[in-house]
Coordinates of C-alpha atoms and ligand atoms in Angstrom, one line a residue:
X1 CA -12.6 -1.3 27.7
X2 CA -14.2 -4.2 26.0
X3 CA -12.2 -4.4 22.5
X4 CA -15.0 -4.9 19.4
X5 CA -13.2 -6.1 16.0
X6 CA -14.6 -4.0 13.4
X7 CA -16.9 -6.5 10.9
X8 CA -18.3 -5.9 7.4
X9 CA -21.6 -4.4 8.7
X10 CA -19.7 -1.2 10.3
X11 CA -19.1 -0.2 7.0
X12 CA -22.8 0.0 5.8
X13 CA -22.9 4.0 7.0
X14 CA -20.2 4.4 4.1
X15 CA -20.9 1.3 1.5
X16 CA -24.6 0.5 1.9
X17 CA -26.8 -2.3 3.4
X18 CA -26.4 -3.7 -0.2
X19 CA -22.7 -4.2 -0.5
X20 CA -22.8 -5.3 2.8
X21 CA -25.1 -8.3 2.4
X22 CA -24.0 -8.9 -1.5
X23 CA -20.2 -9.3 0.6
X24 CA -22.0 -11.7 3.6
X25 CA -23.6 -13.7 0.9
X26 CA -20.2 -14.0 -1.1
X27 CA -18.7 -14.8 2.0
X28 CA -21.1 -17.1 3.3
X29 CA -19.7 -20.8 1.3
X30 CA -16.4 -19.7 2.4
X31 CA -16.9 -20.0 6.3
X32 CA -14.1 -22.0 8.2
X33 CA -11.5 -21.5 5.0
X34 CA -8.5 -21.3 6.8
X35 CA -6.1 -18.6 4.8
X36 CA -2.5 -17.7 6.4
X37 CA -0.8 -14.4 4.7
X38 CA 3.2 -13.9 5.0
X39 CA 4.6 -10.9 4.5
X40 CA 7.7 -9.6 5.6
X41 CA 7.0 -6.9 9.0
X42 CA 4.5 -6.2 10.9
X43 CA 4.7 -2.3 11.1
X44 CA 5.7 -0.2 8.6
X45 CA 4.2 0.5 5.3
X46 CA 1.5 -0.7 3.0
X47 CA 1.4 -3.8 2.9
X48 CA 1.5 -4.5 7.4
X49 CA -1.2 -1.7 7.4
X50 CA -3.8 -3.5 5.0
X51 CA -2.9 -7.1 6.0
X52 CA -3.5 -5.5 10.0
X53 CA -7.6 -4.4 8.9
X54 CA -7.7 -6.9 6.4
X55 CA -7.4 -10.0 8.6
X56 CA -9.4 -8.7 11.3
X57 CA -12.4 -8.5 8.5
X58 CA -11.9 -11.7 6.8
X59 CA -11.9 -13.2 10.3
X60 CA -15.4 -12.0 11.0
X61 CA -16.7 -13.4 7.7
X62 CA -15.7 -16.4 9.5
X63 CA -12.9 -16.9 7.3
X64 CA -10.3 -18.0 9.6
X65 CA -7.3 -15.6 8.1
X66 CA -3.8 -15.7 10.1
X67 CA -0.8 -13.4 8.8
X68 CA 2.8 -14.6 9.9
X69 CA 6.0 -12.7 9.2
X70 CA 9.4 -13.8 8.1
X71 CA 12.3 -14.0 10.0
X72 CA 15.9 -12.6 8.5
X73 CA 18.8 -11.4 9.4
X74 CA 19.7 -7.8 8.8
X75 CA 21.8 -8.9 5.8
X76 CA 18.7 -11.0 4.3
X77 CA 16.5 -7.6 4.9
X78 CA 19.3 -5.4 3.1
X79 CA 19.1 -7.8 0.2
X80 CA 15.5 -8.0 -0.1
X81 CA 15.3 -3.9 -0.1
X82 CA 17.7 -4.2 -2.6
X83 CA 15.8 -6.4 -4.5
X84 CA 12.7 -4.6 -3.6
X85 CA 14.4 -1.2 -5.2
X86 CA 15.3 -3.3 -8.2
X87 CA 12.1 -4.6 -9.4
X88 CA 10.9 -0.7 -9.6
X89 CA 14.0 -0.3 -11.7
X90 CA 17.3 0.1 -9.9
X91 CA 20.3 -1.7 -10.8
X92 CA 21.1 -4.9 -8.6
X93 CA 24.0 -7.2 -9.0
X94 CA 22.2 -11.0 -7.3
X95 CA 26.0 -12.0 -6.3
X96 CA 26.2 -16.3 -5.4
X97 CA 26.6 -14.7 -1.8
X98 CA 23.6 -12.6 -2.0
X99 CA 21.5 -15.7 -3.7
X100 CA 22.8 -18.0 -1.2
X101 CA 21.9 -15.9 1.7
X102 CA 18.2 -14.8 0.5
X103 CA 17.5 -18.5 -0.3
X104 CA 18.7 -20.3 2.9
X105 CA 16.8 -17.2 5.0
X106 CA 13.6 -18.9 3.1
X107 CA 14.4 -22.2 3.5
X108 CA 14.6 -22.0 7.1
X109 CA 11.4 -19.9 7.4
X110 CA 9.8 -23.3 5.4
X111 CA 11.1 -25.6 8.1
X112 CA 9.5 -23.6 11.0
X113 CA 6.2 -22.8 9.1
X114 CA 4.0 -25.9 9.2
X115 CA 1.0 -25.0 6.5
X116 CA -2.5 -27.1 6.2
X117 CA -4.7 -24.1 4.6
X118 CA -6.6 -23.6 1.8
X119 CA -5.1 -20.7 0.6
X120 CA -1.9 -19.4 1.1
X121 CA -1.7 -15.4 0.2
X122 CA 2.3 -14.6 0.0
X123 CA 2.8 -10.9 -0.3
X124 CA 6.3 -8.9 -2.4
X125 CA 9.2 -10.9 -3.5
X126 CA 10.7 -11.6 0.1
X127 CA 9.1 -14.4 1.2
X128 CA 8.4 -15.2 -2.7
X129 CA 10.6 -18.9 -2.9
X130 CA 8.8 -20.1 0.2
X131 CA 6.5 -22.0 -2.4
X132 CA 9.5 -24.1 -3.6
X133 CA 9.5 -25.8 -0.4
X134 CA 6.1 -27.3 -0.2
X135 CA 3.9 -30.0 -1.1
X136 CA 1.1 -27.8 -2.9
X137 CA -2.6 -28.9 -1.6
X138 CA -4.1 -26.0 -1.6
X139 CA -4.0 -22.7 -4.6
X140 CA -1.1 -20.4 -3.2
X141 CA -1.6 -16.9 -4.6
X142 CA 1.7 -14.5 -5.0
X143 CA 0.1 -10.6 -4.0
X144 CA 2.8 -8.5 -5.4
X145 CA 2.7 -5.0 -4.1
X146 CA 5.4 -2.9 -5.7
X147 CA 5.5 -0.7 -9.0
X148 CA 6.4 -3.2 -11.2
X149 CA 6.6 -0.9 -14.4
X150 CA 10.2 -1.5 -15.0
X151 CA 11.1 -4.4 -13.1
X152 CA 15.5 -5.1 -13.5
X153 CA 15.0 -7.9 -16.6
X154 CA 17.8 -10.3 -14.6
X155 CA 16.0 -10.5 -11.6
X156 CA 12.7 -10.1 -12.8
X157 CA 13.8 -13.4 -14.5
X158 CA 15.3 -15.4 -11.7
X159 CA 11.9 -14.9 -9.9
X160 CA 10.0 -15.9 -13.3
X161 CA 9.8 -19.5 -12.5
X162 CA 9.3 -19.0 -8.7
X163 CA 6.2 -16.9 -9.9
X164 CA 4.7 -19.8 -12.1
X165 CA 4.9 -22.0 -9.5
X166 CA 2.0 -20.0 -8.0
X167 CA -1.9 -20.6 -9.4
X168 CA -2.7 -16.7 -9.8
X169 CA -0.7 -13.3 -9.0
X170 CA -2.5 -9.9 -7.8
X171 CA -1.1 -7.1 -9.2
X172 CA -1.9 -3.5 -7.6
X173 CA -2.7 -1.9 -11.2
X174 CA -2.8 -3.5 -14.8
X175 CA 0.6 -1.3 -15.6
X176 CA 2.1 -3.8 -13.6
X177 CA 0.8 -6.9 -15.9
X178 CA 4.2 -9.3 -16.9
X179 CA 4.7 -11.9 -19.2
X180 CA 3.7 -14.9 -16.7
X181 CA 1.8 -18.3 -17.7
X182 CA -0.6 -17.6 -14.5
X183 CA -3.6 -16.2 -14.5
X184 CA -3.2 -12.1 -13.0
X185 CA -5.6 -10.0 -11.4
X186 CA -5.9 -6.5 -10.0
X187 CA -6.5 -5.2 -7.2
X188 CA -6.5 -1.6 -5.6
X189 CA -5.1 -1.5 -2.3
X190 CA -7.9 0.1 0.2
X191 CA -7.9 2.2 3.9
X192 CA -9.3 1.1 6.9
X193 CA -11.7 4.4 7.9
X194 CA -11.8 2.6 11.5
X195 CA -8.4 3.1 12.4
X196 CA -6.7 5.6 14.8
X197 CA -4.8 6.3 12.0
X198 CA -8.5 7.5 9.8
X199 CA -10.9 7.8 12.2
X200 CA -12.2 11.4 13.1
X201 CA -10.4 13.0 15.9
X202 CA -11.3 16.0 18.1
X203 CA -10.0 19.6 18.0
X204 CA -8.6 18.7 21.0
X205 CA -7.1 15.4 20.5
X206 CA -5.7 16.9 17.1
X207 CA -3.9 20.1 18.9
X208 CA -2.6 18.2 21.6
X209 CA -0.6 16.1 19.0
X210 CA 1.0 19.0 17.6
X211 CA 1.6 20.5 20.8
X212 CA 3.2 17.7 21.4
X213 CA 6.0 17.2 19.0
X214 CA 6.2 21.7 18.6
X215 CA 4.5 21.1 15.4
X216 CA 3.5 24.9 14.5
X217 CA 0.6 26.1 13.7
X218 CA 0.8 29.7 12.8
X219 CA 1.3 29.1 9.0
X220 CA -0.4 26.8 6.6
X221 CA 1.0 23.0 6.8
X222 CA 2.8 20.9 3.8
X223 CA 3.1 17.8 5.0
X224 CA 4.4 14.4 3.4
X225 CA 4.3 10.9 5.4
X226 CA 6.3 8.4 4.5
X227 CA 8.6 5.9 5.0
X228 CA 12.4 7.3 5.1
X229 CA 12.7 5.9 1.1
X230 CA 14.2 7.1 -2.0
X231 CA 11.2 6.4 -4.2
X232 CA 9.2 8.8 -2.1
X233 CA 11.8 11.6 -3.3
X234 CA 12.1 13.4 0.5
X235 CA 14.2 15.4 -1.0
X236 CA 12.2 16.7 -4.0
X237 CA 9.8 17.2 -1.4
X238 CA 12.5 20.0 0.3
X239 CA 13.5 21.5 -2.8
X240 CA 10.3 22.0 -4.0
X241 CA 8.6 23.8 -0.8
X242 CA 12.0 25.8 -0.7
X243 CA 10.8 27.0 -3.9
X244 CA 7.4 27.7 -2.9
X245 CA 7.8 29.6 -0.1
X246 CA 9.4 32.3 -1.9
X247 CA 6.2 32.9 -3.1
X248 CA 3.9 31.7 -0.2
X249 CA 5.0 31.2 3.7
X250 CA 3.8 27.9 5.1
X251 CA 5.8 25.5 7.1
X252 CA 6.8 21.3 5.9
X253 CA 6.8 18.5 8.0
X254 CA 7.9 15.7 6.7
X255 CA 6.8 12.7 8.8
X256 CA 8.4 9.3 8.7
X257 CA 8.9 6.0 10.3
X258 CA 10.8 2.9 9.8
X259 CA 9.9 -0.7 8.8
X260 CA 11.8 -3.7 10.1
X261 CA 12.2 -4.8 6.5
X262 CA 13.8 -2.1 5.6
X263 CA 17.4 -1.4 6.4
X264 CA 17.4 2.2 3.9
X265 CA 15.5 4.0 6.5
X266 CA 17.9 5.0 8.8
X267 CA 20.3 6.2 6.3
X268 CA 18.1 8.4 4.0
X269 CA 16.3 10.1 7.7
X270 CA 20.7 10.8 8.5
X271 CA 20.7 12.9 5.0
X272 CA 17.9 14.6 5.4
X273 CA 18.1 15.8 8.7
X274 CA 20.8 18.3 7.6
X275 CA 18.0 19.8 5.5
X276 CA 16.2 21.2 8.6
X277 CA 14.8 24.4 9.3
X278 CA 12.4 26.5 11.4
X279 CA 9.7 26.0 8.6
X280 CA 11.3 22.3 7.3
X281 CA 10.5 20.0 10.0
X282 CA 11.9 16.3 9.5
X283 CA 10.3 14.3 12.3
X284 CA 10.8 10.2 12.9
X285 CA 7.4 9.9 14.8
X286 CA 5.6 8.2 11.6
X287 CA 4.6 5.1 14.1
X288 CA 2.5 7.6 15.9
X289 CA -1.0 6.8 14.2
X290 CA -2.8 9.8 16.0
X291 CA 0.0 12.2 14.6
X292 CA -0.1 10.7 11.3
X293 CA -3.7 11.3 11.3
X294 CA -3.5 14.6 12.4
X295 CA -0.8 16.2 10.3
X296 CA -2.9 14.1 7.3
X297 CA -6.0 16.1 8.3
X298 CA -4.6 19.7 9.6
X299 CA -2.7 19.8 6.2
X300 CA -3.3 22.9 3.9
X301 CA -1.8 20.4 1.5
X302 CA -0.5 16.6 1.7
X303 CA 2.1 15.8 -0.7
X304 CA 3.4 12.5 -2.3
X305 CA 6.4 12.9 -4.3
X306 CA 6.8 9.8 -5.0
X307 CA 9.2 8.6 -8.1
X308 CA 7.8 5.2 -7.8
X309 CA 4.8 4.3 -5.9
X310 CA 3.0 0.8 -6.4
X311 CA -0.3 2.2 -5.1
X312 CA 0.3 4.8 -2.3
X313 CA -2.0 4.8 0.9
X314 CA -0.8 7.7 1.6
X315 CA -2.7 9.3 -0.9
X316 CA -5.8 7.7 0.1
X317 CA -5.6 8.5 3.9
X318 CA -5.4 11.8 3.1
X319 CA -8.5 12.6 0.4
X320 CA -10.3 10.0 2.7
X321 CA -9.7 13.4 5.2
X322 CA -10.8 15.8 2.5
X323 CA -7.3 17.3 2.0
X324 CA -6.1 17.7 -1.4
X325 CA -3.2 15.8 -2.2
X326 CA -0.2 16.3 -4.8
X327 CA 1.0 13.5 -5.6
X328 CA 3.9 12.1 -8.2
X329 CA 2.5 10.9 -11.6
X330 CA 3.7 7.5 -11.4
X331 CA 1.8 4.3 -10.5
X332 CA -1.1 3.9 -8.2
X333 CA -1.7 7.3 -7.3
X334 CA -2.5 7.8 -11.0
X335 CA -5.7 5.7 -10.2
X336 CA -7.0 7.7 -7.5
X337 CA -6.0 11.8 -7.9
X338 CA -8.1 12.9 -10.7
X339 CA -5.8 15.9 -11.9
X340 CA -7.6 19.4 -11.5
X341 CA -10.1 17.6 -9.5
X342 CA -9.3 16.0 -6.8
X343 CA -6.0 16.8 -6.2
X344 CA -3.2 17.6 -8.2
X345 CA -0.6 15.1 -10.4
X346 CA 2.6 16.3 -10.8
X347 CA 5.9 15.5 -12.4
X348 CA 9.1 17.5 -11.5
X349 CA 10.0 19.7 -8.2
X350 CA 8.9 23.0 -9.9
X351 CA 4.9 21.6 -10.7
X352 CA 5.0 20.3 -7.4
X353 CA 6.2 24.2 -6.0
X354 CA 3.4 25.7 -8.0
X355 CA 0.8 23.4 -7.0
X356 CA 1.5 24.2 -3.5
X357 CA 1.7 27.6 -3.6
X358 CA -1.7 27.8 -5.4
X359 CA -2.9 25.5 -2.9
X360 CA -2.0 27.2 -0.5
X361 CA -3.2 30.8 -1.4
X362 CA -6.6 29.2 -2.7
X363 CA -8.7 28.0 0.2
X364 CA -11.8 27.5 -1.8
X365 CA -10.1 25.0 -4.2
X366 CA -8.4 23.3 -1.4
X367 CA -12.2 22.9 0.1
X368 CA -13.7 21.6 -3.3
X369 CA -11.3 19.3 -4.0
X370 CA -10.7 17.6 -0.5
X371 CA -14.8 17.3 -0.4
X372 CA -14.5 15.6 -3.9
X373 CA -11.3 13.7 -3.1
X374 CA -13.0 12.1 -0.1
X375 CA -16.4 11.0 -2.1
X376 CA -13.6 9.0 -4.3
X377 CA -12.2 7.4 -1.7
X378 CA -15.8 6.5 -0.1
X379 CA -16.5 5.1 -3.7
X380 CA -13.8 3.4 -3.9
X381 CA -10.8 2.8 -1.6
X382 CA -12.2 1.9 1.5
X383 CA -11.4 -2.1 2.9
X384 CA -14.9 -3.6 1.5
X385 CA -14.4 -3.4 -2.1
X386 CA -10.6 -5.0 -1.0
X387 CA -11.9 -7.9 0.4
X388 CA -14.9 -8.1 -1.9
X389 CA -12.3 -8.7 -4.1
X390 CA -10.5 -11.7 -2.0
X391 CA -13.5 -13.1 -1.9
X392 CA -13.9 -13.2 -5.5
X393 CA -10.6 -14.8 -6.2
X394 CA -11.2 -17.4 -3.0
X395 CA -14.7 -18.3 -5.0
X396 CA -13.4 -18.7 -8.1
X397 CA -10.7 -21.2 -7.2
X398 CA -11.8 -24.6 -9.1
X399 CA -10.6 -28.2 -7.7
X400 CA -7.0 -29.0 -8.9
X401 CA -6.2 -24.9 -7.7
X402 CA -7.6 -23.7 -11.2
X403 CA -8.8 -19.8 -11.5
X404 CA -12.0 -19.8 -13.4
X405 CA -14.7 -17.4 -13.4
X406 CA -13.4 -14.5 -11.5
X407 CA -14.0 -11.9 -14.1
X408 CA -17.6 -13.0 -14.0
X409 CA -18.1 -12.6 -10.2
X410 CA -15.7 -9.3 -9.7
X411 CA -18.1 -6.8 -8.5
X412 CA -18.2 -3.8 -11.0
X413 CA -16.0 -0.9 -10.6
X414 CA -17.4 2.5 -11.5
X415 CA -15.1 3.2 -14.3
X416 CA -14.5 7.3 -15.0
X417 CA -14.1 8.5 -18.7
X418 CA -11.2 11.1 -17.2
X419 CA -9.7 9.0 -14.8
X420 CA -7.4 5.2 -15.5
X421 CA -10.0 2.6 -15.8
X422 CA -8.8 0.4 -12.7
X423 CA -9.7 -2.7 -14.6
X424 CA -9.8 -5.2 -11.7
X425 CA -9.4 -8.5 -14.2
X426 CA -7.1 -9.9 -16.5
X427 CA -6.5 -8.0 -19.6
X428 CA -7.6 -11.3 -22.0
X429 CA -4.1 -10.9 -24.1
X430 CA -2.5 -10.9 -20.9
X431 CA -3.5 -14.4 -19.5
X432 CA -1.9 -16.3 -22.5
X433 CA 1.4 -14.4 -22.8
Ligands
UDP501 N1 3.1 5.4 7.5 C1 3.0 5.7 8.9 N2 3.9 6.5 9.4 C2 4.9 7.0 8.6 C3 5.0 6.7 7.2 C4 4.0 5.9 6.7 O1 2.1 5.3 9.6 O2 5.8 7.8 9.1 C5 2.0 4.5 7.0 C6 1.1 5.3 6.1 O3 0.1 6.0 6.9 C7 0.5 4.2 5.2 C8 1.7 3.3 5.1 O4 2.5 3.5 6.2 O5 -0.6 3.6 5.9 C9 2.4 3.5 3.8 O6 1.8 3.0 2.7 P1 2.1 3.4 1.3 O7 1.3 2.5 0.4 O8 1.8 4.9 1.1 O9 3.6 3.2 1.1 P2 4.7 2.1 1.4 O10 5.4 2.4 2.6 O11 3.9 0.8 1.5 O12 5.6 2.1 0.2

């Protein structure tokens, strides 16, 4: 089979011709750019699964867009998700070993990355210091992905001047605005609707998954995927359809995988799996797209618990099915459940119990809201308005790396009276702080 990459224009069915040639004409004095993106895995959460659609896009703009990935030992990764849990708020002690090792790890990733782009897009706090060990000659953007709402103040301040060495930083939400002497924008993460992952799939193709992995069938499904990660409270997620199904009989699955980067995986799957059941099924299979889309689309309800979540995808994968989604109240999700409407928000295990059983025993609302839920996500959270956005920030780069004029060419985003104004620019009392 002759593999296509997916380009702007697919998308017109969903965006319009209009967005699509407003994006080919912003586009168009960017051809031949040359962008490179580090992150810090290639599978496994968020941020892989955007920068995966994303570059593929941007590369058919003719914007030649790379994406390499760090390389650490299994002690730097255990530091970084350390560090990771401690900007959302955990404690973290940054011992001289811990320092010495996260450091060095970068250092050595500078010596085998040679850069000559024009922009250098550097995504979460891991590869963060790679900035230090450059001759800047081109704007180098830090695209910070995590709930930053209550970062740890010690080592939100070691990374303080790493930041400012930067010329802008992308923040998922405007909650997550800090006290930086660079310019910040927002940006909304976005789905790929393309994807095996998102794409519809057949009766058949959909029971054949489940048949696969015994996934019943016989009673309405709960399902939650996630990474194997305190912040997505797995086991609020348990308690809380214990409690439901006194009232209502359904079955969980709570679907997970594991990302390189991310040494807590293994650990927090070993303590749930005590938790399981006939009706609580804890599966690792979360790498298998088609069964990710699946459960995401045969689900009565999708949940996402989460404590902390810097956007969520989750979320969005699932209304982009038209399945109502209960979600934590916390962070990104906030911007794209409308409570009541298009899903439910929720903030302790017994709303999240109550919401699923009337969920569950209401198919009507379950229908209204997954139809309305996926209109929000065709509005927008699909990958256009996300690199619509890029393209934005790439135009309004000035010689000598200077941000100007992006809050003029930022398309417009359909604000909602009852729903978080996703303000995409800089808050004006925020650039000067
Ligand atoms: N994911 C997956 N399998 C899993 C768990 C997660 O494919 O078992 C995917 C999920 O579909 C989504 C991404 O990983 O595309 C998770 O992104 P999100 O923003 O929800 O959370 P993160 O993991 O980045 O914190």
């Amino acid at each position: 089979m002759e593999y296509i990459p997916i380009r702007v224009q697919d998308y017109a069915p969903f965006v319009g011709d209009q967005t699509v040639e407003r994006i080919l004409a912003k586009a168009e004095p960017l051809r031949g750019l040359h962008v490179i993106n580090f992150n810090s895995t290639y599978y496994g959460g968020g941020v892989a699964e955007l920068l995966s659609s994303m570059t593929i896009l941007m590369n058919g703009l003719s914007i030649k867009t790379g994406w390499r990935v760090i390389q650490g030992s299994p002690d730097f990764f255990g530091i970084t998700k350390k560090m990771h849990n401690a900007l959302q708020g955990m404690g973290f002690k940054f011992s001289r070993i811990k320092r010495n090792i996260y450091e060095s790890v970068i250092a050595e990733n500078s010596i085998r990355n040679h850069l000559d782009h024009d922009f250098v897009i550097v995504h979460d706090p891991q590869p963060l210091p790679l900035i230090r060990h450059y001759k800047k000659k081109s704007p180098w953007v830090w695209r910070c992905h995590i709930d930053l709402s209550n970062p740890n103040r010690d080592l939100w301040n070691y990374f303080v001047p790493i930041i400012e060495k930067y010329d802008a930083a992308v923040f998922s939400i405007p909650e997550y605005a800090q006290k930086l002497n660079i310019p910040q924008v927002f940006f909304l993460p976005a789905i790929d609707p393309f994807t095996t992952k998102n794409r519809l799939l057949t009766d058949r193709e959909m029971d054949e998954r489940l048949c696969h992995y015994n996934i019943p069938t016989d009673l309405p499904l709960v399902v939650q995927v996630s990474r194997f990660d305190p912040w997505k409270d797995p086991k609020g997620v348990i308690k809380a359809f214990k409690l439901a199904r006194k009232e209502v009989d359904c079955t969980l699955v709570l679907l997970g995988n594991f990302a390189s980067d991310d040494p807590e995986g293994a650990e927090i799957y070993e303590s749930l799996v005590k938790s399981r059941e006939e009706r609580i099924l804890i599966l690792p299979n979360g790498d298998d797209t088609a069964l990710v889309n699946t459960l995401q689309r045969r689900a009565a309800v999708v949940l996402q618990k989460s404590i902390r979540e810097g956007f969520g995808l989750t979320v969005t994968e699932a209304m982009w099915k038209g399945t109502p989604v209960i979600g934590g109240n916390v962070g990104g999700i906030r911007y794209q459940i409308r409570d009541g409407e298009t899903g439910f928000l929720v903030s302790s295990i017994e709303e999240a119990a109550a919401r699923i059983v009337q969920l569950v025993k209401d198919r009507k609302l379950r229908e209204e809201m997954g139809r309305k839920a996926r209109a929000v996500v065709a509005e927008k959270f699909l990958l256009t308005r996300y690199v619509e956005q890029y393209l934005d920030l790439f135009n309004s780069f000035e010689p000598h790396f200077e941000l100007k004029g992006i809050f003029d060419r930022q398309t417009a985003f359909p604000a909602n009276d009852s729903f978080p104004d996703p303000v995409l620019k800089c808050p004006p009392a925020m650039k000067s702080r």
